[in-house]
Amino acid sequence: RSASRHGARVILAVRDTARGGEVAAGLPGPSRVVELDLASLASTRRAADELLSGPDERIDVLVNNAGAITPRRRETADGFEMLLGVNALGPFLFTNLVLPLVHRRVVIVGSNGHKAGEMDLGDPHFRGRRWSPARAYSQSKLADMLWGLALDQRLRDGRAAAGTAGVDVQLTHPGWAATGISNATGNAALDRVITGVCSVFAQSAAQAALTSMYAATRPLPPCSYTGPDAMGHLRGMPTLIGRSAQASDPELAERFWEFAEAETAST
């Protein structure tokens, strides 16, 4: 909404186009709604094709802000572990497909939860190892950090041939946001308790969105990582923050890129 108020044309890539249309109708500026279900590579390709086939479509800033968490292990339509598929592999494919339309910046919304993540490329979908919401979520957010690192390197060294000159990547996280993603325990009573705690300690969705706006609009070094400046980076105003050693590992980033490219190309 803030971007729209300041003159941006907003493209809403959403799973639920009815709800997306309601949001678009409430924006003060021009907008467009595109159906996109990141749990389906077919849907991801259709959404990208719709944008690519449109007349003179232009994306100045692409913000990848999808986030999912589930109480039990689930799989996407393509057999990926759900959190890795929705939080990383789907956005990876979508971004690569629409990159020719991007003229300024790609923003990837991660999480400080990446610091607890372990990228197990031998069993990334938890088919053999023990799955838990925390382990799967932190791995998916580490995947976002690694994907962003590898994409930024490709844009700067010319390997991302489809990218417009000067496009960079920014990584960010919103802190503790009072949104529906917290209500994922599968237990209604526990979800109510979590919602109550969030209402006291977490930031509003509007406040949490400031880090994405900051990453989208500010002059920043390539592949910076931004987040809130207070309470252990859980709330506050946007600032540059640190990331884990794994999230800064260019070799691991390349290995993840190769894995993600193979997964999204073969289905």
PDB file of C-alpha atoms in Angstrom:
ATOM      1  CA  ARG A   1       0.000   0.000   0.000  1.00  0.00           C
ATOM      2  CA  SER A   2       2.817   2.395   0.821  1.00  0.00           C
ATOM      3  CA  ALA A   3       4.493   1.739  -2.524  1.00  0.00           C
ATOM      4  CA  SER A   4       1.208   2.368  -4.320  1.00  0.00           C
ATOM      5  CA  ARG A   5       0.691   5.642  -2.436  1.00  0.00           C
ATOM      6  CA  HIS A   6       4.086   6.796  -3.632  1.00  0.00           C
ATOM      7  CA  GLY A   7       3.269   6.171  -7.282  1.00  0.00           C
ATOM      8  CA  ALA A   8       4.307   2.558  -7.876  1.00  0.00           C
ATOM      9  CA  ARG A   9       2.306   0.275 -10.124  1.00  0.00           C
ATOM     10  CA  VAL A  10       1.930  -2.898  -8.091  1.00  0.00           C
ATOM     11  CA  ILE A  11       1.717  -6.402  -9.566  1.00  0.00           C
ATOM     12  CA  LEU A  12       0.178  -8.793  -7.042  1.00  0.00           C
ATOM     13  CA  ALA A  13       1.242 -12.370  -7.750  1.00  0.00           C
ATOM     14  CA  VAL A  14      -1.144 -14.324  -5.519  1.00  0.00           C
ATOM     15  CA  ARG A  15      -2.530 -17.794  -4.978  1.00  0.00           C
ATOM     16  CA  ASP A  16      -6.068 -16.512  -4.232  1.00  0.00           C
ATOM     17  CA  THR A  17      -7.007 -14.096  -7.006  1.00  0.00           C
ATOM     18  CA  ALA A  18     -10.297 -13.128  -5.343  1.00  0.00           C
ATOM     19  CA  ARG A  19      -8.489 -11.897  -2.238  1.00  0.00           C
ATOM     20  CA  GLY A  20      -5.787 -10.400  -4.418  1.00  0.00           C
ATOM     21  CA  GLY A  21      -8.444  -8.487  -6.318  1.00  0.00           C
ATOM     22  CA  GLU A  22      -9.822  -7.100  -3.054  1.00  0.00           C
ATOM     23  CA  VAL A  23      -6.383  -5.867  -2.071  1.00  0.00           C
ATOM     24  CA  ALA A  24      -5.809  -4.390  -5.521  1.00  0.00           C
ATOM     25  CA  ALA A  25      -9.149  -2.567  -5.364  1.00  0.00           C
ATOM     26  CA  GLY A  26      -8.025  -0.884  -2.142  1.00  0.00           C
ATOM     27  CA  LEU A  27      -4.758   0.412  -3.552  1.00  0.00           C
ATOM     28  CA  PRO A  28      -4.655   4.100  -4.500  1.00  0.00           C
ATOM     29  CA  GLY A  29      -2.605   3.492  -7.645  1.00  0.00           C
ATOM     30  CA  PRO A  30      -2.651   1.172 -10.665  1.00  0.00           C
ATOM     31  CA  SER A  31      -2.261  -2.549 -10.067  1.00  0.00           C
ATOM     32  CA  ARG A  32      -2.482  -5.950 -11.672  1.00  0.00           C
ATOM     33  CA  VAL A  33      -3.330  -9.375 -10.241  1.00  0.00           C
ATOM     34  CA  VAL A  34      -1.613 -12.526 -11.515  1.00  0.00           C
ATOM     35  CA  GLU A  35      -2.426 -16.023 -10.263  1.00  0.00           C
ATOM     36  CA  LEU A  36       0.632 -17.738  -8.815  1.00  0.00           C
ATOM     37  CA  ASP A  37       0.765 -20.866  -6.645  1.00  0.00           C
ATOM     38  CA  LEU A  38       4.395 -21.451  -5.700  1.00  0.00           C
ATOM     39  CA  ALA A  39       3.558 -24.990  -4.567  1.00  0.00           C
ATOM     40  CA  SER A  40       3.149 -25.865  -8.257  1.00  0.00           C
ATOM     41  CA  LEU A  41       5.872 -25.407 -10.844  1.00  0.00           C
ATOM     42  CA  ALA A  42       3.214 -25.511 -13.565  1.00  0.00           C
ATOM     43  CA  SER A  43       1.411 -22.567 -11.954  1.00  0.00           C
ATOM     44  CA  THR A  44       4.729 -20.764 -11.531  1.00  0.00           C
ATOM     45  CA  ARG A  45       5.516 -21.163 -15.210  1.00  0.00           C
ATOM     46  CA  ARG A  46       2.014 -20.010 -16.232  1.00  0.00           C
ATOM     47  CA  ALA A  47       2.325 -16.870 -14.114  1.00  0.00           C
ATOM     48  CA  ALA A  48       5.718 -16.065 -15.590  1.00  0.00           C
ATOM     49  CA  ASP A  49       4.425 -16.675 -19.117  1.00  0.00           C
ATOM     50  CA  GLU A  50       1.500 -14.324 -18.458  1.00  0.00           C
ATOM     51  CA  LEU A  51       3.869 -11.538 -17.490  1.00  0.00           C
ATOM     52  CA  LEU A  52       6.360 -12.235 -20.266  1.00  0.00           C
ATOM     53  CA  SER A  53       3.692 -12.342 -22.961  1.00  0.00           C
ATOM     54  CA  GLY A  54       2.063  -9.061 -21.911  1.00  0.00           C
ATOM     55  CA  PRO A  55       2.681  -5.854 -23.878  1.00  0.00           C
ATOM     56  CA  ASP A  56       5.711  -3.919 -22.614  1.00  0.00           C
ATOM     57  CA  GLU A  57       5.540  -5.288 -19.071  1.00  0.00           C
ATOM     58  CA  ARG A  58       8.288  -3.930 -16.827  1.00  0.00           C
ATOM     59  CA  ILE A  59       9.267  -4.853 -13.287  1.00  0.00           C
ATOM     60  CA  ASP A  60      11.521  -2.368 -11.550  1.00  0.00           C
ATOM     61  CA  VAL A  61      11.691  -4.290  -8.258  1.00  0.00           C
ATOM     62  CA  LEU A  62      10.682  -7.926  -7.795  1.00  0.00           C
ATOM     63  CA  VAL A  63       9.919  -8.734  -4.152  1.00  0.00           C
ATOM     64  CA  ASN A  64       9.864 -12.445  -3.297  1.00  0.00           C
ATOM     65  CA  ASN A  65       7.928 -12.493  -0.021  1.00  0.00           C
ATOM     66  CA  ALA A  66       6.145 -15.858  -0.060  1.00  0.00           C
ATOM     67  CA  GLY A  67       6.330 -17.732   3.212  1.00  0.00           C
ATOM     68  CA  ALA A  68       4.799 -21.013   4.362  1.00  0.00           C
ATOM     69  CA  ILE A  69       4.965 -23.170   7.458  1.00  0.00           C
ATOM     70  CA  THR A  70       3.032 -26.357   8.174  1.00  0.00           C
ATOM     71  CA  PRO A  71       2.491 -28.414  11.354  1.00  0.00           C
ATOM     72  CA  ARG A  72       3.198 -31.683   9.528  1.00  0.00           C
ATOM     73  CA  ARG A  73       5.404 -32.653   6.621  1.00  0.00           C
ATOM     74  CA  ARG A  74       3.636 -32.053   3.328  1.00  0.00           C
ATOM     75  CA  GLU A  75       4.707 -32.051  -0.298  1.00  0.00           C
ATOM     76  CA  THR A  76       4.068 -29.714  -3.186  1.00  0.00           C
ATOM     77  CA  ALA A  77       2.421 -30.812  -6.420  1.00  0.00           C
ATOM     78  CA  ASP A  78       5.908 -31.675  -7.684  1.00  0.00           C
ATOM     79  CA  GLY A  79       6.927 -33.788  -4.686  1.00  0.00           C
ATOM     80  CA  PHE A  80       9.071 -31.192  -2.922  1.00  0.00           C
ATOM     81  CA  GLU A  81       8.978 -30.766   0.841  1.00  0.00           C
ATOM     82  CA  MET A  82       6.398 -27.991   1.163  1.00  0.00           C
ATOM     83  CA  LEU A  83       8.455 -25.341   2.968  1.00  0.00           C
ATOM     84  CA  LEU A  84      11.471 -25.707   0.719  1.00  0.00           C
ATOM     85  CA  GLY A  85       9.207 -25.742  -2.349  1.00  0.00           C
ATOM     86  CA  VAL A  86       7.129 -22.670  -1.493  1.00  0.00           C
ATOM     87  CA  ASN A  87       9.736 -20.596   0.312  1.00  0.00           C
ATOM     88  CA  ALA A  88      12.657 -21.212  -2.037  1.00  0.00           C
ATOM     89  CA  LEU A  89      12.282 -23.457  -5.106  1.00  0.00           C
ATOM     90  CA  GLY A  90       9.095 -21.860  -6.473  1.00  0.00           C
ATOM     91  CA  PRO A  91      10.432 -18.287  -6.080  1.00  0.00           C
ATOM     92  CA  PHE A  92      13.782 -19.416  -7.538  1.00  0.00           C
ATOM     93  CA  LEU A  93      12.064 -20.604 -10.718  1.00  0.00           C
ATOM     94  CA  PHE A  94       9.716 -17.614 -10.956  1.00  0.00           C
ATOM     95  CA  THR A  95      12.562 -15.128 -10.555  1.00  0.00           C
ATOM     96  CA  ASN A  96      14.722 -16.840 -13.162  1.00  0.00           C
ATOM     97  CA  LEU A  97      11.836 -16.868 -15.643  1.00  0.00           C
ATOM     98  CA  VAL A  98      10.830 -13.199 -15.248  1.00  0.00           C
ATOM     99  CA  LEU A  99      14.368 -11.860 -14.835  1.00  0.00           C
ATOM    100  CA  PRO A 100      14.345 -10.320 -18.356  1.00  0.00           C
ATOM    101  CA  LEU A 101      11.588  -7.967 -17.123  1.00  0.00           C
ATOM    102  CA  VAL A 102      13.460  -6.827 -13.996  1.00  0.00           C
ATOM    103  CA  HIS A 103      15.273  -3.517 -14.416  1.00  0.00           C
ATOM    104  CA  ARG A 104      16.553  -2.576 -10.976  1.00  0.00           C
ATOM    105  CA  ARG A 105      16.473  -5.060  -8.102  1.00  0.00           C
ATOM    106  CA  VAL A 106      15.437  -8.481  -6.810  1.00  0.00           C
ATOM    107  CA  VAL A 107      14.466  -8.563  -3.122  1.00  0.00           C
ATOM    108  CA  ILE A 108      14.324 -11.895  -1.303  1.00  0.00           C
ATOM    109  CA  VAL A 109      12.529 -11.947   2.041  1.00  0.00           C
ATOM    110  CA  GLY A 110      14.277 -14.381   4.323  1.00  0.00           C
ATOM    111  CA  SER A 111      14.308 -14.828   8.077  1.00  0.00           C
ATOM    112  CA  ASN A 112      16.851 -14.698  10.857  1.00  0.00           C
ATOM    113  CA  GLY A 113      15.699 -18.277  11.373  1.00  0.00           C
ATOM    114  CA  HIS A 114      18.212 -19.106   8.629  1.00  0.00           C
ATOM    115  CA  LYS A 115      20.901 -18.973  11.306  1.00  0.00           C
ATOM    116  CA  ALA A 116      19.587 -22.230  12.781  1.00  0.00           C
ATOM    117  CA  GLY A 117      19.328 -23.861   9.354  1.00  0.00           C
ATOM    118  CA  GLU A 118      21.375 -26.712   7.930  1.00  0.00           C
ATOM    119  CA  MET A 119      21.403 -27.195   4.172  1.00  0.00           C
ATOM    120  CA  ASP A 120      21.382 -30.964   3.653  1.00  0.00           C
ATOM    121  CA  LEU A 121      21.621 -31.381  -0.105  1.00  0.00           C
ATOM    122  CA  GLY A 122      21.778 -35.139   0.371  1.00  0.00           C
ATOM    123  CA  ASP A 123      18.227 -35.154   1.717  1.00  0.00           C
ATOM    124  CA  PRO A 124      16.787 -31.652   1.235  1.00  0.00           C
ATOM    125  CA  HIS A 125      13.175 -32.863   1.250  1.00  0.00           C
ATOM    126  CA  PHE A 126      13.413 -34.740   4.568  1.00  0.00           C
ATOM    127  CA  ARG A 127      12.557 -38.072   2.972  1.00  0.00           C
ATOM    128  CA  GLY A 128      14.963 -39.922   5.268  1.00  0.00           C
ATOM    129  CA  ARG A 129      15.856 -37.569   8.107  1.00  0.00           C
ATOM    130  CA  ARG A 130      13.555 -36.344  10.854  1.00  0.00           C
ATOM    131  CA  TRP A 131      11.264 -33.490   9.828  1.00  0.00           C
ATOM    132  CA  SER A 132      10.070 -30.737  12.151  1.00  0.00           C
ATOM    133  CA  PRO A 133       8.522 -27.340  11.351  1.00  0.00           C
ATOM    134  CA  ALA A 134      11.527 -25.510  12.811  1.00  0.00           C
ATOM    135  CA  ARG A 135      14.125 -27.591  10.917  1.00  0.00           C
ATOM    136  CA  ALA A 136      12.276 -27.360   7.613  1.00  0.00           C
ATOM    137  CA  TYR A 137      11.563 -23.635   7.957  1.00  0.00           C
ATOM    138  CA  SER A 138      15.122 -22.708   8.908  1.00  0.00           C
ATOM    139  CA  GLN A 139      16.501 -24.790   6.015  1.00  0.00           C
ATOM    140  CA  SER A 140      14.125 -23.086   3.570  1.00  0.00           C
ATOM    141  CA  LYS A 141      15.206 -19.653   4.762  1.00  0.00           C
ATOM    142  CA  LEU A 142      18.875 -20.579   4.549  1.00  0.00           C
ATOM    143  CA  ALA A 143      18.072 -21.678   1.000  1.00  0.00           C
ATOM    144  CA  ASP A 144      16.737 -18.182   0.290  1.00  0.00           C
ATOM    145  CA  MET A 145      19.969 -16.624   1.533  1.00  0.00           C
ATOM    146  CA  LEU A 146      22.111 -18.963  -0.572  1.00  0.00           C
ATOM    147  CA  TRP A 147      19.967 -18.522  -3.676  1.00  0.00           C
ATOM    148  CA  GLY A 148      20.223 -14.739  -3.307  1.00  0.00           C
ATOM    149  CA  LEU A 149      23.993 -14.896  -2.914  1.00  0.00           C
ATOM    150  CA  ALA A 150      24.373 -17.047  -6.030  1.00  0.00           C
ATOM    151  CA  LEU A 151      21.954 -14.933  -8.089  1.00  0.00           C
ATOM    152  CA  ASP A 152      23.707 -11.702  -7.164  1.00  0.00           C
ATOM    153  CA  GLN A 153      27.056 -13.177  -8.169  1.00  0.00           C
ATOM    154  CA  ARG A 154      25.605 -14.270 -11.514  1.00  0.00           C
ATOM    155  CA  LEU A 155      24.158 -10.827 -12.174  1.00  0.00           C
ATOM    156  CA  ARG A 156      27.484  -9.163 -11.447  1.00  0.00           C
ATOM    157  CA  ASP A 157      29.732 -11.533 -13.396  1.00  0.00           C
ATOM    158  CA  GLY A 158      27.445 -11.813 -16.427  1.00  0.00           C
ATOM    159  CA  ARG A 159      26.363 -15.452 -16.052  1.00  0.00           C
ATOM    160  CA  ALA A 160      22.711 -14.356 -15.655  1.00  0.00           C
ATOM    161  CA  ALA A 161      22.549 -13.413 -19.312  1.00  0.00           C
ATOM    162  CA  ALA A 162      18.838 -12.564 -19.147  1.00  0.00           C
ATOM    163  CA  GLY A 163      19.386  -9.951 -16.438  1.00  0.00           C
ATOM    164  CA  THR A 164      19.400  -6.233 -17.208  1.00  0.00           C
ATOM    165  CA  ALA A 165      22.719  -4.508 -16.543  1.00  0.00           C
ATOM    166  CA  GLY A 166      22.848  -3.002 -13.072  1.00  0.00           C
ATOM    167  CA  VAL A 167      20.234  -5.257 -11.457  1.00  0.00           C
ATOM    168  CA  ASP A 168      21.235  -6.316  -7.951  1.00  0.00           C
ATOM    169  CA  VAL A 169      19.906  -8.582  -5.191  1.00  0.00           C
ATOM    170  CA  GLN A 170      18.949  -7.547  -1.664  1.00  0.00           C
ATOM    171  CA  LEU A 171      18.150  -9.908   1.208  1.00  0.00           C
ATOM    172  CA  THR A 172      15.904  -8.883   4.072  1.00  0.00           C
ATOM    173  CA  HIS A 173      13.782 -10.179   6.915  1.00  0.00           C
ATOM    174  CA  PRO A 174      10.750  -8.589   8.590  1.00  0.00           C
ATOM    175  CA  GLY A 175      11.467  -9.505  12.198  1.00  0.00           C
ATOM    176  CA  TRP A 176       8.649 -10.839  14.363  1.00  0.00           C
ATOM    177  CA  ALA A 177       5.461  -9.962  12.506  1.00  0.00           C
ATOM    178  CA  ALA A 178       1.929 -10.406  13.782  1.00  0.00           C
ATOM    179  CA  THR A 179       0.620 -12.278  10.741  1.00  0.00           C
ATOM    180  CA  GLY A 180      -1.242 -15.512  10.102  1.00  0.00           C
ATOM    181  CA  ILE A 181       1.967 -17.461   9.448  1.00  0.00           C
ATOM    182  CA  SER A 182       2.306 -17.889  13.224  1.00  0.00           C
ATOM    183  CA  ASN A 183      -0.964 -19.853  13.372  1.00  0.00           C
ATOM    184  CA  ALA A 184       0.465 -23.080  12.020  1.00  0.00           C
ATOM    185  CA  THR A 185       0.614 -25.444  14.974  1.00  0.00           C
ATOM    186  CA  GLY A 186      -2.477 -27.415  13.933  1.00  0.00           C
ATOM    187  CA  ASN A 187      -3.918 -26.837  17.404  1.00  0.00           C
ATOM    188  CA  ALA A 188      -6.592 -24.120  17.592  1.00  0.00           C
ATOM    189  CA  ALA A 189      -6.081 -23.436  21.302  1.00  0.00           C
ATOM    190  CA  LEU A 190      -2.317 -23.132  20.914  1.00  0.00           C
ATOM    191  CA  ASP A 191      -2.754 -20.905  17.874  1.00  0.00           C
ATOM    192  CA  ARG A 192      -4.922 -18.561  19.986  1.00  0.00           C
ATOM    193  CA  VAL A 193      -2.187 -18.379  22.620  1.00  0.00           C
ATOM    194  CA  ILE A 194       0.441 -17.619  19.966  1.00  0.00           C
ATOM    195  CA  THR A 195      -1.788 -14.941  18.442  1.00  0.00           C
ATOM    196  CA  GLY A 196      -2.191 -13.358  21.868  1.00  0.00           C
ATOM    197  CA  VAL A 197       1.561 -13.307  22.467  1.00  0.00           C
ATOM    198  CA  CYS A 198       2.179 -11.872  19.018  1.00  0.00           C
ATOM    199  CA  SER A 199      -0.336  -9.102  19.625  1.00  0.00           C
ATOM    200  CA  VAL A 200       1.741  -7.950  22.604  1.00  0.00           C
ATOM    201  CA  PHE A 201       5.319  -8.444  21.437  1.00  0.00           C
ATOM    202  CA  ALA A 202       5.341  -8.701  17.642  1.00  0.00           C
ATOM    203  CA  GLN A 203       5.311  -5.865  15.147  1.00  0.00           C
ATOM    204  CA  SER A 204       2.295  -5.055  13.049  1.00  0.00           C
ATOM    205  CA  ALA A 205       2.372  -6.318   9.481  1.00  0.00           C
ATOM    206  CA  ALA A 206       2.758  -2.724   8.258  1.00  0.00           C
ATOM    207  CA  GLN A 207       5.774  -2.120  10.495  1.00  0.00           C
ATOM    208  CA  ALA A 208       7.329  -5.449   9.534  1.00  0.00           C
ATOM    209  CA  ALA A 209       6.934  -4.577   5.846  1.00  0.00           C
ATOM    210  CA  LEU A 210       9.264  -1.595   6.261  1.00  0.00           C
ATOM    211  CA  THR A 211      12.328  -3.813   5.892  1.00  0.00           C
ATOM    212  CA  SER A 212      11.110  -4.988   2.469  1.00  0.00           C
ATOM    213  CA  MET A 213      10.453  -1.403   1.412  1.00  0.00           C
ATOM    214  CA  TYR A 214      13.902  -0.418   2.671  1.00  0.00           C
ATOM    215  CA  ALA A 215      15.540  -3.258   0.732  1.00  0.00           C
ATOM    216  CA  ALA A 216      13.520  -2.362  -2.363  1.00  0.00           C
ATOM    217  CA  THR A 217      14.233   1.361  -2.441  1.00  0.00           C
ATOM    218  CA  ARG A 218      17.446   2.287  -0.618  1.00  0.00           C
ATOM    219  CA  PRO A 219      20.921   2.561  -2.188  1.00  0.00           C
ATOM    220  CA  LEU A 220      22.604  -0.474  -0.626  1.00  0.00           C
ATOM    221  CA  PRO A 221      25.714  -2.546  -1.335  1.00  0.00           C
ATOM    222  CA  PRO A 222      24.917  -5.577  -3.516  1.00  0.00           C
ATOM    223  CA  CYS A 223      23.464  -8.542  -1.642  1.00  0.00           C
ATOM    224  CA  SER A 224      23.117  -6.697   1.658  1.00  0.00           C
ATOM    225  CA  TYR A 225      21.015  -8.204   4.442  1.00  0.00           C
ATOM    226  CA  THR A 226      18.625  -5.906   6.290  1.00  0.00           C
ATOM    227  CA  GLY A 227      16.331  -6.380   9.260  1.00  0.00           C
ATOM    228  CA  PRO A 228      14.901  -4.581  12.293  1.00  0.00           C
ATOM    229  CA  ASP A 229      17.369  -2.787  14.564  1.00  0.00           C
ATOM    230  CA  ALA A 230      16.036  -3.720  18.024  1.00  0.00           C
ATOM    231  CA  MET A 231      15.176  -6.643  20.317  1.00  0.00           C
ATOM    232  CA  GLY A 232      17.667  -8.998  18.690  1.00  0.00           C
ATOM    233  CA  HIS A 233      16.506  -7.919  15.213  1.00  0.00           C
ATOM    234  CA  LEU A 234      12.930  -8.989  15.987  1.00  0.00           C
ATOM    235  CA  ARG A 235      11.438  -5.498  15.804  1.00  0.00           C
ATOM    236  CA  GLY A 236      12.357  -1.911  15.093  1.00  0.00           C
ATOM    237  CA  MET A 237      13.426   0.132  12.099  1.00  0.00           C
ATOM    238  CA  PRO A 238      15.308  -1.304   9.100  1.00  0.00           C
ATOM    239  CA  THR A 239      19.081  -1.476   9.239  1.00  0.00           C
ATOM    240  CA  LEU A 240      21.954  -3.548   7.861  1.00  0.00           C
ATOM    241  CA  ILE A 241      22.510  -6.718   9.916  1.00  0.00           C
ATOM    242  CA  GLY A 242      24.712  -9.807   9.838  1.00  0.00           C
ATOM    243  CA  ARG A 243      24.024 -13.284   8.513  1.00  0.00           C
ATOM    244  CA  SER A 244      25.318 -16.754   9.343  1.00  0.00           C
ATOM    245  CA  ALA A 245      28.589 -18.162   8.038  1.00  0.00           C
ATOM    246  CA  GLN A 246      26.682 -20.735   5.965  1.00  0.00           C
ATOM    247  CA  ALA A 247      24.590 -17.980   4.366  1.00  0.00           C
ATOM    248  CA  SER A 248      27.818 -16.235   3.331  1.00  0.00           C
ATOM    249  CA  ASP A 249      29.462 -19.321   1.797  1.00  0.00           C
ATOM    250  CA  PRO A 250      29.805 -18.855  -1.991  1.00  0.00           C
ATOM    251  CA  GLU A 251      30.664 -22.524  -2.553  1.00  0.00           C
ATOM    252  CA  LEU A 252      27.536 -23.698  -0.727  1.00  0.00           C
ATOM    253  CA  ALA A 253      25.521 -21.069  -2.621  1.00  0.00           C
ATOM    254  CA  GLU A 254      26.738 -22.518  -5.923  1.00  0.00           C
ATOM    255  CA  ARG A 255      25.863 -26.027  -4.807  1.00  0.00           C
ATOM    256  CA  PHE A 256      22.376 -24.928  -3.819  1.00  0.00           C
ATOM    257  CA  TRP A 257      21.914 -23.130  -7.148  1.00  0.00           C
ATOM    258  CA  GLU A 258      22.853 -26.270  -9.070  1.00  0.00           C
ATOM    259  CA  PHE A 259      20.430 -28.312  -6.945  1.00  0.00           C
ATOM    260  CA  ALA A 260      17.570 -25.808  -7.371  1.00  0.00           C
ATOM    261  CA  GLU A 261      18.178 -25.512 -11.101  1.00  0.00           C
ATOM    262  CA  ALA A 262      18.045 -29.288 -11.515  1.00  0.00           C
ATOM    263  CA  GLU A 263      14.890 -29.630  -9.365  1.00  0.00           C
ATOM    264  CA  THR A 264      12.936 -26.911 -11.149  1.00  0.00           C
ATOM    265  CA  ALA A 265      14.077 -27.861 -14.641  1.00  0.00           C
ATOM    266  CA  SER A 266      13.273 -31.564 -14.406  1.00  0.00           C
ATOM    267  CA  THR A 267       9.624 -31.303 -13.339  1.00  0.00           C
TER     268      THR A 267
END
